[in-house]
Coordinates of C-alpha atoms in Angstrom, one line a residue:
Chain A
M1 CA 128.1 70.6 111.5
W2 CA 127.2 70.1 115.1
S3 CA 129.3 73.0 116.3
Y4 CA 127.6 75.1 113.7
I5 CA 124.1 74.0 114.9
L6 CA 125.1 74.7 118.5
K7 CA 126.5 78.1 117.6
R8 CA 123.3 79.1 115.8
I9 CA 121.2 77.9 118.7
V10 CA 123.2 79.9 121.2
Q11 CA 123.0 82.9 118.9
S12 CA 119.2 82.5 118.7
V13 CA 118.9 82.4 122.5
G14 CA 120.9 85.6 122.7
V15 CA 118.7 87.3 120.2
I16 CA 115.6 86.2 122.1
L17 CA 117.1 87.6 125.3
G18 CA 117.7 90.9 123.4
V19 CA 114.2 91.0 122.1
T20 CA 112.7 90.4 125.5
L21 CA 114.9 93.0 127.1
I22 CA 113.9 95.6 124.6
T23 CA 110.2 94.8 124.8
F24 CA 110.5 94.9 128.6
L25 CA 112.3 98.3 128.6
A26 CA 109.7 99.7 126.2
L27 CA 107.0 99.3 128.8
H28 CA 109.1 101.4 131.2
M29 CA 110.3 104.1 128.8
G30 CA 107.0 106.0 129.0
G31 CA 107.4 106.5 132.7
D32 CA 105.8 104.5 135.6
P33 CA 103.7 101.8 133.9
T34 CA 101.4 101.7 137.0
Y35 CA 99.4 104.6 135.6
L36 CA 98.3 102.4 132.7
Y37 CA 96.6 100.1 135.1
V38 CA 94.7 102.6 137.3
S39 CA 91.9 104.9 136.5
E40 CA 92.6 108.6 136.1
R41 CA 90.8 109.4 139.4
A42 CA 92.7 106.9 141.5
S43 CA 94.0 108.1 144.8
A44 CA 97.7 108.0 145.7
E45 CA 97.1 105.0 148.0
E46 CA 95.3 103.1 145.2
I47 CA 98.2 103.8 142.9
A48 CA 100.7 102.7 145.4
A49 CA 98.7 99.5 146.1
T50 CA 98.5 98.7 142.4
R51 CA 102.2 99.4 142.0
A52 CA 103.0 96.9 144.7
T53 CA 100.5 94.3 143.4
L54 CA 102.0 94.4 139.9
G55 CA 105.5 94.5 141.3
F56 CA 106.5 97.8 139.6
D57 CA 108.0 99.0 142.9
R58 CA 110.9 96.4 142.6
P59 CA 114.3 97.2 141.1
L60 CA 114.3 97.0 137.3
H61 CA 116.5 94.0 137.0
V62 CA 114.3 92.0 139.4
Q63 CA 111.3 93.0 137.3
Y64 CA 113.1 91.8 134.2
L65 CA 113.9 88.5 135.7
S66 CA 110.3 87.9 136.8
F67 CA 109.2 89.0 133.3
L68 CA 111.5 86.3 131.8
G69 CA 110.2 83.8 134.3
G70 CA 106.6 84.7 133.3
L71 CA 107.5 84.3 129.6
V72 CA 108.8 80.8 130.3
R73 CA 105.5 80.0 132.0
G74 CA 103.6 81.7 129.1
D75 CA 102.5 84.5 131.4
L76 CA 103.0 88.0 129.9
G77 CA 100.6 89.9 132.2
N78 CA 97.0 90.8 131.6
S79 CA 95.6 92.7 128.7
L80 CA 94.3 96.1 129.9
S81 CA 91.3 96.1 127.7
Y82 CA 90.3 92.4 127.8
R83 CA 91.3 91.8 131.4
T84 CA 92.5 88.3 130.6
P85 CA 96.0 87.0 130.0
A86 CA 97.5 89.0 127.1
L87 CA 99.3 86.0 125.5
Q88 CA 96.0 84.0 125.5
V89 CA 94.2 86.8 123.7
V90 CA 96.9 87.0 121.1
L91 CA 97.1 83.2 120.7
E92 CA 93.3 83.0 120.1
R93 CA 93.7 85.4 117.1
F94 CA 96.8 83.7 115.9
P95 CA 95.4 81.0 113.6
A96 CA 93.7 83.5 111.4
T97 CA 96.9 85.5 111.0
L98 CA 98.9 82.4 110.3
E99 CA 96.4 81.4 107.6
L100 CA 96.8 84.8 105.9
T101 CA 100.6 84.8 106.2
L102 CA 101.0 81.3 104.8
F103 CA 98.6 82.0 102.0
A104 CA 100.5 85.2 101.2
M105 CA 103.8 83.3 101.2
L106 CA 102.4 80.7 98.9
I107 CA 101.4 83.3 96.4
A108 CA 104.8 85.0 96.7
I109 CA 106.6 81.7 96.0
L110 CA 104.3 80.5 93.2
F111 CA 104.6 83.6 91.2
S112 CA 108.1 84.9 92.0
I113 CA 110.0 81.8 90.9
P114 CA 108.5 81.4 87.4
L115 CA 108.7 85.1 86.8
G116 CA 112.3 85.3 87.9
V117 CA 113.3 82.3 85.8
V118 CA 111.5 83.5 82.7
S119 CA 113.0 87.0 83.2
S120 CA 116.5 85.6 83.5
L121 CA 116.1 83.3 80.4
K122 CA 114.8 86.2 78.4
R123 CA 117.4 88.6 79.7
G124 CA 117.5 92.0 77.9
T125 CA 114.3 91.3 76.0
P126 CA 111.0 93.3 76.4
V127 CA 109.7 90.3 78.4
D128 CA 112.5 90.7 80.9
G129 CA 112.0 94.5 80.9
S130 CA 108.3 94.4 81.6
I131 CA 108.6 91.7 84.3
M132 CA 111.3 93.8 86.1
M133 CA 109.3 97.0 85.7
V134 CA 106.2 95.3 87.2
A135 CA 108.4 94.0 90.0
M136 CA 109.8 97.5 90.6
F137 CA 106.2 98.8 90.9
G138 CA 105.4 95.9 93.2
Q139 CA 108.2 97.0 95.6
S140 CA 106.9 100.6 95.6
I141 CA 103.2 100.1 96.4
P142 CA 102.3 100.2 100.1
S143 CA 100.5 97.0 101.0
F144 CA 97.7 98.8 102.7
W145 CA 97.1 101.0 99.7
L146 CA 97.0 98.0 97.4
G147 CA 94.4 96.5 99.8
I148 CA 92.3 99.6 99.6
M149 CA 92.5 99.6 95.8
L150 CA 91.5 96.0 95.6
I151 CA 88.5 96.6 97.8
L152 CA 87.5 99.6 95.7
F153 CA 87.9 98.0 92.3
V154 CA 87.8 94.2 92.6
G155 CA 85.5 94.0 95.7
L156 CA 83.1 97.0 95.3
G157 CA 83.6 97.8 91.6
L158 CA 83.5 94.3 90.0
G159 CA 82.0 92.5 92.9
W160 CA 84.3 89.5 92.3
L161 CA 85.5 88.9 95.8
P162 CA 84.2 89.6 99.3
I163 CA 85.7 92.7 100.9
S164 CA 85.7 91.3 104.5
G165 CA 84.9 88.2 106.3
H166 CA 86.7 85.1 107.4
V167 CA 86.1 81.3 107.4
P168 CA 88.5 79.6 109.9
I169 CA 90.7 76.8 108.6
L170 CA 93.6 76.5 111.1
A171 CA 91.5 77.1 114.2
P172 CA 89.5 73.9 113.8
L173 CA 92.6 72.1 112.6
F174 CA 94.5 73.0 115.8
Q175 CA 91.6 71.6 117.8
G176 CA 91.9 68.4 115.9
D177 CA 88.7 68.8 113.9
L178 CA 90.2 67.9 110.5
A179 CA 86.8 67.4 108.9
T180 CA 85.6 71.0 109.6
A181 CA 89.0 72.4 108.5
W182 CA 88.8 70.5 105.2
A183 CA 85.2 71.4 104.6
N184 CA 85.9 75.1 105.3
F185 CA 88.9 75.3 103.0
P186 CA 87.1 76.0 99.7
R187 CA 84.8 78.5 101.4
A188 CA 87.8 80.3 103.0
V189 CA 89.8 80.9 99.9
P190 CA 87.7 83.8 98.4
Y191 CA 88.1 85.7 101.7
L192 CA 91.9 85.1 101.7
V193 CA 92.7 86.2 98.2
M194 CA 92.6 90.0 98.4
P195 CA 94.3 90.4 101.8
A196 CA 97.0 87.8 100.9
V197 CA 97.7 89.5 97.5
S198 CA 98.1 92.9 99.3
I199 CA 100.6 91.5 101.7
S200 CA 102.5 89.4 99.3
L201 CA 103.1 91.7 96.3
F202 CA 106.1 93.3 97.9
S203 CA 107.8 90.0 98.6
L204 CA 106.7 88.5 95.3
S205 CA 108.4 91.4 93.4
R206 CA 111.5 91.3 95.5
N207 CA 111.8 87.6 95.2
A208 CA 111.3 87.7 91.4
R209 CA 114.2 90.0 91.2
L210 CA 116.3 87.9 93.5
V211 CA 115.5 84.7 91.6
R212 CA 116.4 86.4 88.3
S213 CA 119.8 87.7 89.5
S214 CA 120.5 84.4 91.2
M215 CA 119.6 82.5 88.0
L216 CA 121.8 84.8 85.9
E217 CA 124.7 84.1 88.1
V218 CA 124.2 80.3 87.9
L219 CA 123.5 80.3 84.2
S220 CA 126.9 81.7 83.5
Q221 CA 128.6 78.9 85.5
D222 CA 130.7 76.3 83.8
Y223 CA 128.6 73.3 84.8
V224 CA 125.6 74.8 83.1
R225 CA 127.5 75.4 79.9
T226 CA 128.8 71.8 80.2
A227 CA 125.2 70.5 80.6
R228 CA 124.1 72.5 77.6
A229 CA 127.1 71.2 75.6
K230 CA 126.2 67.6 76.5
G231 CA 122.9 68.2 74.7
I232 CA 120.5 68.3 77.6
P233 CA 117.4 70.1 76.5
P234 CA 117.0 73.7 77.7
Y235 CA 114.2 72.8 80.1
G236 CA 116.3 70.1 81.7
V237 CA 119.2 72.5 82.1
V238 CA 117.1 75.0 83.8
V239 CA 115.2 72.8 86.1
R240 CA 117.7 70.1 86.9
H241 CA 120.9 72.1 86.9
A242 CA 120.4 75.9 87.2
L243 CA 117.3 76.2 89.4
R244 CA 118.6 73.7 91.9
N245 CA 121.4 75.9 92.7
A246 CA 119.8 79.2 92.0
W247 CA 117.2 78.8 94.7
M248 CA 119.5 78.6 97.6
P249 CA 119.5 82.3 98.2
V250 CA 115.7 82.2 97.9
V251 CA 115.5 79.6 100.7
T252 CA 117.4 82.0 102.8
M253 CA 115.1 84.8 102.1
L254 CA 112.0 82.7 103.0
G255 CA 112.8 82.9 106.7
L256 CA 113.1 86.6 106.6
E257 CA 110.1 86.8 104.3
F258 CA 107.9 85.3 107.0
G259 CA 108.8 88.2 109.3
F260 CA 108.1 90.8 106.6
L261 CA 104.8 89.2 105.8
L262 CA 103.9 89.1 109.5
S263 CA 104.7 92.8 109.8
G264 CA 102.5 93.6 106.8
V265 CA 99.7 91.8 108.4
V266 CA 99.2 94.5 111.1
V267 CA 98.0 97.1 108.6
V268 CA 96.4 94.9 106.0
E269 CA 94.2 93.0 108.5
T270 CA 92.9 96.3 109.7
I271 CA 91.7 97.2 106.2
F272 CA 90.0 93.9 105.6
S273 CA 88.7 93.5 109.1
W274 CA 90.5 90.2 109.4
P275 CA 90.0 88.8 112.9
G276 CA 93.7 88.2 113.5
V277 CA 96.6 89.5 115.6
G278 CA 97.2 92.4 113.3
R279 CA 93.8 94.0 113.9
L280 CA 94.1 93.1 117.6
V281 CA 97.4 95.1 117.7
F282 CA 95.8 98.0 115.9
N283 CA 93.0 98.2 118.4
A284 CA 95.4 97.7 121.3
I285 CA 97.4 100.7 119.9
N286 CA 94.4 102.9 120.0
Q287 CA 93.6 101.8 123.5
R288 CA 97.2 102.0 124.7
D289 CA 96.9 98.4 125.8
I290 CA 100.7 98.0 126.0
P291 CA 100.8 94.5 127.5
L292 CA 98.8 93.2 124.6
V293 CA 101.1 94.9 122.0
Q294 CA 104.1 93.5 124.0
A295 CA 102.7 90.0 123.9
A296 CA 102.1 90.2 120.1
V297 CA 105.6 91.6 119.5
I298 CA 107.2 88.8 121.6
L299 CA 105.2 86.1 119.9
F300 CA 106.0 87.3 116.4
S301 CA 109.7 87.7 117.3
L302 CA 109.9 84.2 118.7
L303 CA 108.4 82.9 115.6
F304 CA 110.7 84.9 113.4
V305 CA 113.8 83.9 115.3
G306 CA 112.7 80.2 115.4
L307 CA 112.0 80.2 111.7
N308 CA 115.3 81.8 110.8
L309 CA 117.1 79.2 112.8
L310 CA 115.2 76.5 111.0
V311 CA 116.0 78.0 107.6
D312 CA 119.7 78.2 108.5
L313 CA 119.8 74.6 109.6
L314 CA 118.0 73.6 106.5
Y315 CA 120.5 75.6 104.5
A316 CA 123.3 73.8 106.2
R317 CA 121.7 70.5 105.3
L318 CA 121.2 71.6 101.6
D319 CA 124.6 73.2 101.1
P320 CA 127.6 71.0 101.7
R321 CA 129.8 74.1 101.9
V322 CA 128.1 75.2 105.0
R323 CA 127.9 71.7 106.5
L324 CA 131.6 71.1 106.2
G325 CA 132.8 74.7 106.6
Chain B
M1 CA 126.8 81.2 106.6
S2 CA 124.5 82.6 109.3
R3 CA 125.9 86.0 108.4
E4 CA 124.6 85.4 104.9
S5 CA 121.2 84.4 106.0
N6 CA 120.8 87.8 107.6
L7 CA 121.5 89.7 104.4
T8 CA 119.1 92.5 103.8
P9 CA 117.2 92.3 100.5
V10 CA 119.3 94.9 98.8
Q11 CA 122.5 93.3 99.8
A12 CA 121.3 89.9 98.7
E13 CA 120.7 91.4 95.3
G14 CA 124.3 92.2 95.1
V15 CA 124.5 95.9 95.7
A16 CA 127.1 95.6 98.4
V17 CA 129.7 94.5 96.0
H18 CA 132.0 97.2 94.9
T19 CA 134.6 96.9 92.2
P20 CA 137.9 98.6 93.1
G21 CA 139.0 100.9 90.3
V22 CA 135.6 102.2 89.4
P23 CA 135.6 105.9 90.2
T24 CA 133.9 106.6 93.5
V25 CA 131.7 109.5 94.2
G26 CA 133.6 112.0 96.3
G27 CA 136.8 110.6 94.9
R28 CA 139.7 113.1 94.6
G29 CA 140.0 115.3 91.7
S30 CA 137.6 113.6 89.3
R31 CA 134.4 114.9 90.8
R32 CA 133.4 117.1 88.0
S33 CA 133.9 114.5 85.3
T34 CA 132.1 111.9 87.4
L35 CA 129.1 114.3 87.5
R36 CA 129.3 114.9 83.8
R37 CA 129.4 111.1 83.1
A38 CA 126.4 110.7 85.5
W39 CA 124.4 113.3 83.7
R40 CA 125.1 111.7 80.3
S41 CA 124.2 108.3 81.6
L42 CA 121.0 109.7 83.0
L43 CA 120.1 111.2 79.7
R44 CA 120.6 107.8 78.0
A45 CA 118.5 105.9 80.4
K46 CA 115.0 107.3 80.3
W47 CA 113.3 105.9 83.4
P48 CA 115.9 107.3 85.9
L49 CA 115.5 110.7 84.3
L50 CA 111.7 110.5 84.7
A51 CA 112.3 109.4 88.3
L52 CA 114.5 112.4 88.9
F53 CA 111.9 114.7 87.4
I54 CA 109.2 113.3 89.7
L55 CA 111.4 113.6 92.7
M56 CA 112.2 117.2 91.9
L57 CA 108.4 117.8 91.7
V58 CA 107.9 116.2 95.1
G59 CA 110.8 118.1 96.5
L60 CA 109.4 121.3 95.2
A61 CA 106.0 120.5 96.7
A62 CA 107.8 119.9 100.0
V63 CA 109.8 123.1 99.9
I64 CA 107.4 125.7 98.4
G65 CA 104.2 123.8 99.1
P66 CA 102.5 126.5 101.1
S67 CA 102.9 129.0 98.2
V68 CA 101.6 126.7 95.5
A69 CA 98.9 124.8 97.4
P70 CA 95.5 126.3 96.4
K71 CA 94.0 126.1 99.9
D72 CA 95.0 125.8 103.5
P73 CA 95.2 122.0 104.0
N74 CA 93.4 122.2 107.3
R75 CA 90.6 124.6 106.4
Q76 CA 87.3 122.8 106.8
D77 CA 84.4 123.7 104.6
I78 CA 81.4 121.7 105.7
I79 CA 79.3 122.9 102.8
A80 CA 81.9 121.7 100.3
R81 CA 82.5 118.3 101.9
L82 CA 83.1 115.1 99.9
Q83 CA 83.1 116.9 96.5
R84 CA 84.3 114.7 93.6
P85 CA 87.4 115.7 91.7
F86 CA 86.8 118.3 89.0
E87 CA 83.3 118.8 90.2
A88 CA 82.2 122.3 89.0
E89 CA 80.6 124.8 91.3
R90 CA 77.4 126.5 90.3
S91 CA 79.5 129.2 88.8
G92 CA 81.0 126.6 86.5
E93 CA 84.4 126.9 88.1
V94 CA 86.3 123.9 89.5
E95 CA 87.3 124.9 93.0
F96 CA 88.7 121.6 94.3
I97 CA 90.6 119.9 91.5
L98 CA 91.1 116.6 93.4
G99 CA 87.9 116.9 95.4
T100 CA 87.5 117.3 99.2
D101 CA 87.4 114.9 102.2
S102 CA 84.7 114.3 104.7
L103 CA 85.6 117.6 106.5
G104 CA 85.6 119.6 103.3
R105 CA 89.4 119.9 103.2
D106 CA 91.0 120.3 99.9
V107 CA 92.6 117.0 98.8
L108 CA 95.1 118.5 96.4
S109 CA 96.5 120.9 99.1
R110 CA 96.8 118.0 101.5
V111 CA 98.6 115.9 99.0
I112 CA 101.1 118.8 98.4
Y113 CA 101.6 119.3 102.1
G114 CA 102.0 115.6 102.6
A115 CA 105.2 115.6 100.5
R116 CA 106.9 117.5 103.3
I117 CA 106.5 114.9 106.0
S118 CA 107.4 112.0 103.7
L119 CA 110.6 113.5 102.4
L120 CA 111.5 115.1 105.7
V121 CA 111.1 111.8 107.6
G122 CA 112.8 109.8 104.8
F123 CA 115.9 112.0 104.6
I124 CA 116.4 112.6 108.3
A125 CA 115.9 109.0 109.2
V126 CA 118.3 107.9 106.6
A127 CA 120.8 110.6 107.6
I128 CA 120.6 109.4 111.3
G129 CA 120.7 105.7 110.4
G130 CA 123.4 106.2 107.8
S131 CA 125.8 108.3 109.9
L132 CA 125.4 106.0 112.9
G133 CA 125.8 102.9 110.8
V134 CA 128.7 104.1 108.7
A135 CA 130.6 105.4 111.8
L136 CA 130.1 102.1 113.7
G137 CA 130.8 100.0 110.6
I138 CA 134.1 101.8 109.8
I139 CA 135.1 101.5 113.5
A140 CA 134.3 97.8 113.5
G141 CA 136.0 97.2 110.2
Y142 CA 139.1 99.2 111.1
F143 CA 139.7 97.9 114.6
G144 CA 138.4 94.4 114.3
G145 CA 138.5 92.2 117.4
R146 CA 136.1 92.7 120.3
V147 CA 134.8 96.1 119.2
D148 CA 133.9 94.5 115.8
S149 CA 132.1 91.5 117.3
L150 CA 130.2 93.6 119.8
I151 CA 128.9 96.0 117.2
M152 CA 128.0 93.3 114.7
R153 CA 126.3 91.1 117.3
V154 CA 124.1 94.0 118.4
G155 CA 123.3 94.4 114.7
D156 CA 122.5 90.7 114.4
I157 CA 120.0 91.0 117.3
Q158 CA 118.3 94.0 115.7
L159 CA 118.0 92.3 112.3
A160 CA 116.6 89.2 114.0
F161 CA 113.2 90.6 114.6
P162 CA 110.6 92.4 112.5
F163 CA 111.5 96.0 112.9
I164 CA 108.2 97.6 112.2
L165 CA 106.7 95.7 115.2
L166 CA 109.3 97.2 117.4
A167 CA 108.7 100.6 116.0
I168 CA 105.0 100.2 116.7
M169 CA 105.7 99.3 120.3
F170 CA 108.1 102.2 121.0
L171 CA 105.7 104.6 119.4
V172 CA 102.8 103.4 121.4
V173 CA 104.8 103.9 124.6
L174 CA 106.6 107.1 123.7
G175 CA 103.6 108.6 121.9
P176 CA 103.5 109.6 118.2
G177 CA 105.4 112.7 116.9
V178 CA 107.9 113.6 114.3
V179 CA 110.9 113.4 116.5
N180 CA 110.1 110.0 117.9
L181 CA 109.2 108.7 114.4
V182 CA 112.4 110.0 112.8
L183 CA 114.6 108.6 115.7
I184 CA 113.0 105.2 115.6
L185 CA 113.0 104.8 111.9
G186 CA 116.6 106.1 111.8
I187 CA 117.9 103.8 114.4
G188 CA 116.1 101.0 112.6
Q189 CA 118.4 101.5 109.6
W190 CA 121.9 101.5 110.9
V191 CA 122.7 97.8 110.6
T192 CA 122.6 97.8 106.8
Y193 CA 125.0 100.7 106.6
A194 CA 127.3 99.3 109.3
R195 CA 127.6 95.9 107.6
I196 CA 128.5 97.4 104.2
A197 CA 130.8 100.1 105.7
R198 CA 132.6 97.4 107.7
A199 CA 133.1 95.1 104.8
Q200 CA 134.4 98.0 102.7
T201 CA 136.7 99.2 105.4
I202 CA 138.2 95.8 105.8
S203 CA 139.1 95.8 102.1
Q204 CA 140.6 99.2 102.3
R205 CA 142.5 99.3 105.6
E206 CA 145.6 97.6 104.3
K207 CA 145.8 99.8 101.1
E208 CA 148.8 102.0 100.5
Y209 CA 147.0 105.3 100.9
V210 CA 145.9 104.3 104.4
E211 CA 149.4 103.3 105.3
A212 CA 150.7 106.5 103.9
A213 CA 148.3 108.5 106.0
R214 CA 149.3 106.6 109.0
A215 CA 153.0 107.1 108.2
L216 CA 152.4 110.8 107.9
G217 CA 151.1 110.8 111.4
A218 CA 147.4 111.3 110.7
T219 CA 145.1 110.7 113.7
T220 CA 142.9 107.7 113.7
G221 CA 139.8 109.8 113.3
R222 CA 141.3 111.5 110.3
I223 CA 142.3 108.2 108.7
L224 CA 138.8 106.7 109.3
F225 CA 136.7 109.7 108.1
R226 CA 139.0 111.6 105.8
S227 CA 141.0 108.8 104.1
I228 CA 138.8 105.7 104.2
L229 CA 135.3 107.2 104.2
P230 CA 135.4 108.9 100.7
N231 CA 136.6 105.7 99.2
I232 CA 133.8 103.5 100.4
L233 CA 131.0 106.0 99.8
A234 CA 129.7 104.6 96.5
P235 CA 127.9 101.5 97.7
L236 CA 126.6 103.4 100.7
I237 CA 125.0 106.0 98.5
V238 CA 123.2 103.3 96.5
I239 CA 121.9 101.7 99.7
A240 CA 120.7 105.1 101.0
S241 CA 118.7 105.6 97.8
F242 CA 116.8 102.3 98.3
N243 CA 116.6 103.0 102.0
I244 CA 114.8 106.3 101.6
A245 CA 112.2 104.4 99.6
S246 CA 111.6 101.8 102.3
V247 CA 111.6 104.4 105.1
I248 CA 108.9 106.4 103.3
L249 CA 106.9 103.2 103.1
S250 CA 107.3 102.6 106.8
E251 CA 106.4 106.1 107.6
A252 CA 103.2 105.8 105.6
A253 CA 102.3 102.6 107.3
L254 CA 103.0 104.0 110.8
S255 CA 101.0 107.2 109.9
F256 CA 98.3 105.0 108.7
L257 CA 98.2 103.3 112.1
G258 CA 98.0 106.7 113.7
L259 CA 101.5 106.4 115.1
G260 CA 103.1 109.0 112.9
V261 CA 102.8 112.8 113.3
P262 CA 99.8 114.5 115.0
P263 CA 96.6 114.3 113.0
T264 CA 96.6 118.0 112.3
V265 CA 99.6 117.6 110.0
P266 CA 98.6 116.2 106.6
T267 CA 100.5 113.1 105.6
W268 CA 99.8 110.6 102.8
G269 CA 99.6 107.7 105.2
G270 CA 97.2 109.6 107.5
M271 CA 95.0 110.6 104.5
L272 CA 94.8 106.9 103.5
A273 CA 93.7 106.0 107.1
E274 CA 91.0 108.7 106.9
S275 CA 89.9 107.4 103.5
R276 CA 88.9 104.0 105.0
D277 CA 85.6 105.3 106.4
Q278 CA 84.6 106.5 103.0
L279 CA 85.6 103.4 101.1
L280 CA 82.2 101.6 101.2
A281 CA 80.5 104.8 99.9
G282 CA 82.8 104.6 96.9
R283 CA 84.7 107.8 97.6
W284 CA 87.7 106.6 95.6
W285 CA 89.5 110.0 95.2
L286 CA 90.3 110.1 98.9
A287 CA 92.4 106.9 98.6
I288 CA 93.8 107.2 95.1
F289 CA 95.6 110.5 95.2
P290 CA 97.6 110.1 98.4
G291 CA 98.4 106.5 97.5
T292 CA 99.6 107.4 94.1
A293 CA 101.8 110.1 95.6
I294 CA 103.4 107.5 97.9
M295 CA 103.9 105.0 95.1
L296 CA 105.4 107.5 92.6
T297 CA 107.8 108.8 95.2
V298 CA 108.9 105.4 96.4
L299 CA 109.1 104.1 92.8
S300 CA 111.3 107.0 91.8
F301 CA 113.7 106.4 94.6
N302 CA 113.9 102.7 93.7
I303 CA 114.5 103.4 90.0
L304 CA 117.1 106.0 90.8
G305 CA 118.8 103.6 93.2
D306 CA 118.9 100.9 90.5
W307 CA 120.4 103.4 88.1
L308 CA 123.0 104.6 90.6
R309 CA 124.0 101.0 91.3
D310 CA 124.6 100.3 87.6
F311 CA 126.3 103.6 87.2
L312 CA 128.7 103.2 90.1
D313 CA 129.4 99.6 89.4
P314 CA 129.0 98.7 85.7
R315 CA 129.9 95.1 86.5
L316 CA 126.5 94.6 88.0
Q317 CA 124.6 96.1 85.1
G318 CA 121.4 94.3 84.5
V319 CA 121.8 92.0 87.5
G320 CA 119.2 92.4 90.3

């Protein structure tokens, strides 16, 4: 168990080094990054001076090491458009993005598990067929298009939900203001629904299919048959015996899921004018604010790697075969 | 187990499993009968047939688009801007079947031209990612040892972070463009292929026919790509079908962000991006048609992939 944990941690550190190396190199692939920081009319002396100030005149490996050193101190350089530390700008927007991602994940889990279970129990019937067909559609609709459609029909057409706006929940919570966070919660939900649905539909559909195939596998196992033969009611068999084992692969997916959802955030936030990291990145793309994009990519990757590590460790805890193997 | 936690969605659904003994596509001799069986199975299952039909239409639009599109997709007509679909001219004729955008460009023609970029990027990126991944996977699986762990560790690293974000970063730095887009999307796909090709190669490398080839003095390259490759193709083809779908989705998202091809080239993702400004005014047709085109294309590839998986591996029928 311990050697497994250690191995996974070492692996994760390796991955993080890989991520930072790639993000670092990306900045240099477009040529001398100094030109991003100076105005178009800058003289040769000014450019040279800026290059020296920012350290771009040093050998690449030295720059990478100082980049890593900066990362450890939480310093990823200044944003070109905000003129303040890039990481700080990203972190300020992060609570809004986290709210959206968590809400999307909640929707994905709440719907995919029952849909998958029902589908597997009704295998081969029209119920199964239609759930799987809907799931197939769900995996084929671009999240941003779904967002646009929801705005058009649910927001503008029916007028049921607001098409933009945001009431913060996590930002006050992180500042220790529990009362505000709690009070804001019911007001925040209507704004969350449409963007969260847009982001989660893909995951929801994929997970429903995953739960179904995982359930089908488990339902054909001997212990399920034994449980049925013992006279345990169908509900008990499903919940106590089958689901407990069937949801292992689903747990594994959740870590990856978070990453997918985070990626979906970039486009969907833009559509709903959500004040999170996604829209920030979108604007940074348009202004070629590379340090800001870099900071967001690194933050998201760290989260992603950390979460996957956590899921694997959780998995090891849940599954004795991993713990002992 | 950590390996398992990094499974891609399709693998996790069980595509990667391949039953030995089931005829493989590209297998020796039986190619024609396999095709006949495939056709019969397609006729029986209705959805895949419909999917194939849609994809043929999209393919046609991509290839002969210029001769069937009613207008030049970039011709602006300020007088005819923002016309609704099927809106008749004063003469009573409908000039723009799917309406026009804010610059007066014909939506139908742009949707037809858009097929080209989506399919082109989808196929080329999958071809790049597929050949790179299969080559590395076969090498890793056949030789094992250090080569194997090096290749697979690099793959682990790549899978460990959200790919689309990386693609965004590279495209911001390198600048948008078809070549950059295809390269980045292609390189993003290799790991999936490498993992499956590796696993399959490991299961094949001790088989008699490989040994026979070796005994006959075949070169390593010949063994890898002439003996082993045809026998492990089936699951890879299934993956490729799903993969094209997801690459097309990524391309649409990147084009939507303005990171795809130059704005003068009509793309479905780009059209959706332009439709945003007209959303509040209720100009629904600007968003519905390109979006439907993306959805139908992606859906068709997914349905076809599902059918292919069942066809190539009947054991998995109905699972996943």
